[in-house]
Amino acid sequence: RVQLVESGGGSVQAGGSLRLSCAASGITLSRFSMGWFRQAPGKEDEGVAAIHTDGSTTFADSVKDRFTISKDNAKNTLFLQMNSLRPGDTGLYYCAACFWARCEKNQYSYWGQGTQVTVSS
Protein backbone atom coordinates (compact mmCIF):
# COMPACT_ATOMS: atom_id res chain seq x y z
CA ARG A 1 0.00 0.00 0.00
CA VAL A 2 1.36 3.41 -0.97
CA GLN A 3 1.32 6.18 1.62
CA LEU A 4 2.53 9.75 1.41
CA VAL A 5 2.48 11.59 4.72
CA GLU A 6 3.18 15.30 4.86
CA SER A 7 4.42 17.18 7.90
CA GLY A 8 6.02 20.48 8.81
CA GLY A 9 3.16 22.86 8.20
CA GLY A 10 2.23 25.56 10.65
CA SER A 11 1.58 29.24 11.18
CA VAL A 12 4.28 31.80 10.49
CA GLN A 13 4.53 35.51 9.91
CA ALA A 14 5.31 36.93 6.51
CA GLY A 15 9.00 36.66 5.78
CA GLY A 16 9.37 33.47 7.77
CA SER A 17 10.34 29.99 6.66
CA LEU A 18 8.95 26.48 6.87
CA ARG A 19 10.25 23.12 5.70
CA LEU A 20 7.67 20.59 4.61
CA SER A 21 8.39 16.88 4.52
CA CYS A 22 6.65 14.07 2.69
CA ALA A 23 7.51 10.60 3.92
CA ALA A 24 6.78 7.86 1.42
CA SER A 25 6.13 4.19 1.94
CA GLY A 26 5.19 1.54 -0.57
CA ILE A 27 7.10 3.27 -3.37
CA THR A 28 10.74 4.16 -4.00
CA LEU A 29 10.98 7.91 -4.49
CA SER A 30 14.07 7.66 -6.67
CA ARG A 31 11.91 6.05 -9.36
CA PHE A 32 9.17 8.68 -9.30
CA SER A 33 8.71 12.29 -10.19
CA MET A 34 7.41 14.11 -7.12
CA GLY A 35 5.43 17.28 -6.79
CA TRP A 36 4.08 19.70 -4.23
CA PHE A 37 0.66 21.23 -4.77
CA ARG A 38 -1.36 23.67 -2.70
CA GLN A 39 -4.97 24.65 -2.38
CA ALA A 40 -6.01 27.97 -0.95
CA PRO A 41 -9.59 28.66 0.16
CA GLY A 42 -11.75 29.44 -2.83
CA LYS A 43 -8.98 28.71 -5.32
CA GLU A 44 -8.08 25.78 -7.52
CA ASP A 45 -5.16 23.50 -6.77
CA GLU A 46 -1.86 24.99 -7.85
CA GLY A 47 1.29 23.12 -8.71
CA VAL A 48 4.05 24.64 -6.60
CA ALA A 49 7.16 22.63 -7.38
CA ALA A 50 8.23 19.34 -8.91
CA ILE A 51 11.38 17.26 -9.00
CA HIS A 52 11.63 14.96 -11.97
CA THR A 53 13.24 11.56 -12.28
CA ASP A 54 16.38 13.12 -13.79
CA GLY A 55 16.73 15.42 -10.79
CA SER A 56 15.69 18.57 -12.60
CA THR A 57 13.18 20.84 -10.89
CA THR A 58 10.26 23.03 -11.88
CA PHE A 59 8.67 25.83 -9.89
CA ALA A 60 5.58 27.97 -10.19
CA ASP A 61 6.50 31.56 -11.05
CA SER A 62 5.00 32.70 -7.75
CA VAL A 63 7.52 30.72 -5.69
CA LYS A 64 10.67 30.84 -7.82
CA ASP A 65 13.75 31.96 -5.89
CA ARG A 66 11.89 31.42 -2.59
CA PHE A 67 11.10 27.69 -2.53
CA THR A 68 13.40 24.70 -2.99
CA ILE A 69 12.35 21.10 -3.63
CA SER A 70 14.59 18.16 -2.84
CA LYS A 71 14.56 14.44 -2.14
CA ASP A 72 16.47 12.26 0.28
CA ASN A 73 16.35 8.92 -1.47
CA ALA A 74 17.95 7.11 1.45
CA LYS A 75 15.14 8.30 3.72
CA ASN A 76 12.53 8.04 0.96
CA THR A 77 11.41 11.55 1.84
CA LEU A 78 10.56 14.63 -0.21
CA PHE A 79 11.11 18.16 1.09
CA LEU A 80 9.91 21.65 0.30
CA GLN A 81 11.95 24.45 1.82
CA MET A 82 9.89 27.62 1.83
CA ASN A 83 11.56 30.95 2.53
CA SER A 84 10.33 34.54 2.47
CA LEU A 85 6.79 33.33 2.95
CA ARG A 86 3.90 35.58 1.98
CA PRO A 87 0.23 35.58 2.96
CA GLY A 88 -0.52 34.41 -0.57
CA ASP A 89 1.37 31.18 0.18
CA THR A 90 -1.33 30.17 2.66
CA GLY A 91 -2.97 26.88 1.80
CA LEU A 92 -3.13 23.14 2.25
CA TYR A 93 0.05 21.66 0.80
CA TYR A 94 0.01 18.19 -0.72
CA CYS A 95 2.77 15.99 -2.03
CA ALA A 96 2.17 13.65 -4.93
CA ALA A 97 4.02 10.95 -6.84
CA CYS A 98 4.03 10.26 -10.56
CA PHE A 99 5.62 7.31 -12.31
CA TRP A 100 6.63 9.23 -15.44
CA ALA A 101 9.71 11.40 -16.01
CA ARG A 102 7.66 14.61 -16.21
CA CYS A 103 4.04 14.85 -15.28
CA GLU A 104 0.94 16.90 -15.66
CA LYS A 105 -1.24 17.15 -12.59
CA ASN A 106 -3.65 14.48 -13.82
CA GLN A 107 -0.76 12.04 -14.19
CA TYR A 108 0.06 11.96 -10.49
CA SER A 109 -1.08 8.63 -9.10
CA TYR A 110 -0.50 8.97 -5.38
CA TRP A 111 -1.41 11.85 -3.09
CA GLY A 112 -0.91 12.69 0.55
CA GLN A 113 -3.51 14.16 2.88
CA GLY A 114 -1.88 17.55 3.13
CA THR A 115 -0.37 19.83 5.73
CA GLN A 116 -1.69 23.33 6.43
CA VAL A 117 0.48 26.40 5.97
CA THR A 118 -0.79 29.73 7.23
CA VAL A 119 1.15 32.93 6.67
CA SER A 120 0.03 36.07 8.45
CA SER A 121 0.92 39.61 7.52
mmCIF file of C-alpha atoms in Angstrom, residues 1-45:
data_model
loop_
_atom_site.group_PDB
_atom_site.id
_atom_site.type_symbol
_atom_site.label_atom_id
_atom_site.label_comp_id
_atom_site.label_asym_id
_atom_site.label_seq_id
_atom_site.Cartn_x
_atom_site.Cartn_y
_atom_site.Cartn_z
ATOM 1 C CA ARG A 1 0.000 0.000 0.000
ATOM 2 C CA VAL A 2 1.361 3.411 -0.966
ATOM 3 C CA GLN A 3 1.318 6.177 1.619
ATOM 4 C CA LEU A 4 2.525 9.750 1.407
ATOM 5 C CA VAL A 5 2.484 11.586 4.720
ATOM 6 C CA GLU A 6 3.183 15.299 4.865
ATOM 7 C CA SER A 7 4.421 17.181 7.905
ATOM 8 C CA GLY A 8 6.017 20.477 8.809
ATOM 9 C CA GLY A 9 3.155 22.855 8.201
ATOM 10 C CA GLY A 10 2.230 25.560 10.654
ATOM 11 C CA SER A 11 1.581 29.241 11.176
ATOM 12 C CA VAL A 12 4.280 31.800 10.487
ATOM 13 C CA GLN A 13 4.526 35.509 9.906
ATOM 14 C CA ALA A 14 5.314 36.930 6.511
ATOM 15 C CA GLY A 15 8.995 36.663 5.775
ATOM 16 C CA GLY A 16 9.374 33.473 7.774
ATOM 17 C CA SER A 17 10.340 29.989 6.657
ATOM 18 C CA LEU A 18 8.953 26.476 6.866
ATOM 19 C CA ARG A 19 10.249 23.124 5.703
ATOM 20 C CA LEU A 20 7.668 20.590 4.614
ATOM 21 C CA SER A 21 8.394 16.879 4.524
ATOM 22 C CA CYS A 22 6.650 14.072 2.689
ATOM 23 C CA ALA A 23 7.507 10.598 3.924
ATOM 24 C CA ALA A 24 6.784 7.862 1.420
ATOM 25 C CA SER A 25 6.132 4.188 1.943
ATOM 26 C CA GLY A 26 5.191 1.544 -0.573
ATOM 27 C CA ILE A 27 7.103 3.273 -3.366
ATOM 28 C CA THR A 28 10.736 4.156 -3.997
ATOM 29 C CA LEU A 29 10.981 7.910 -4.490
ATOM 30 C CA SER A 30 14.071 7.664 -6.673
ATOM 31 C CA ARG A 31 11.907 6.053 -9.363
ATOM 32 C CA PHE A 32 9.167 8.678 -9.296
ATOM 33 C CA SER A 33 8.713 12.288 -10.187
ATOM 34 C CA MET A 34 7.415 14.111 -7.123
ATOM 35 C CA GLY A 35 5.427 17.280 -6.794
ATOM 36 C CA TRP A 36 4.079 19.703 -4.234
ATOM 37 C CA PHE A 37 0.664 21.231 -4.775
ATOM 38 C CA ARG A 38 -1.361 23.665 -2.703
ATOM 39 C CA GLN A 39 -4.973 24.648 -2.381
ATOM 40 C CA ALA A 40 -6.010 27.971 -0.949
ATOM 41 C CA PRO A 41 -9.585 28.657 0.161
ATOM 42 C CA GLY A 42 -11.753 29.440 -2.828
ATOM 43 C CA LYS A 43 -8.983 28.709 -5.322
ATOM 44 C CA GLU A 44 -8.081 25.781 -7.518
ATOM 45 C CA ASP A 45 -5.160 23.502 -6.770
#
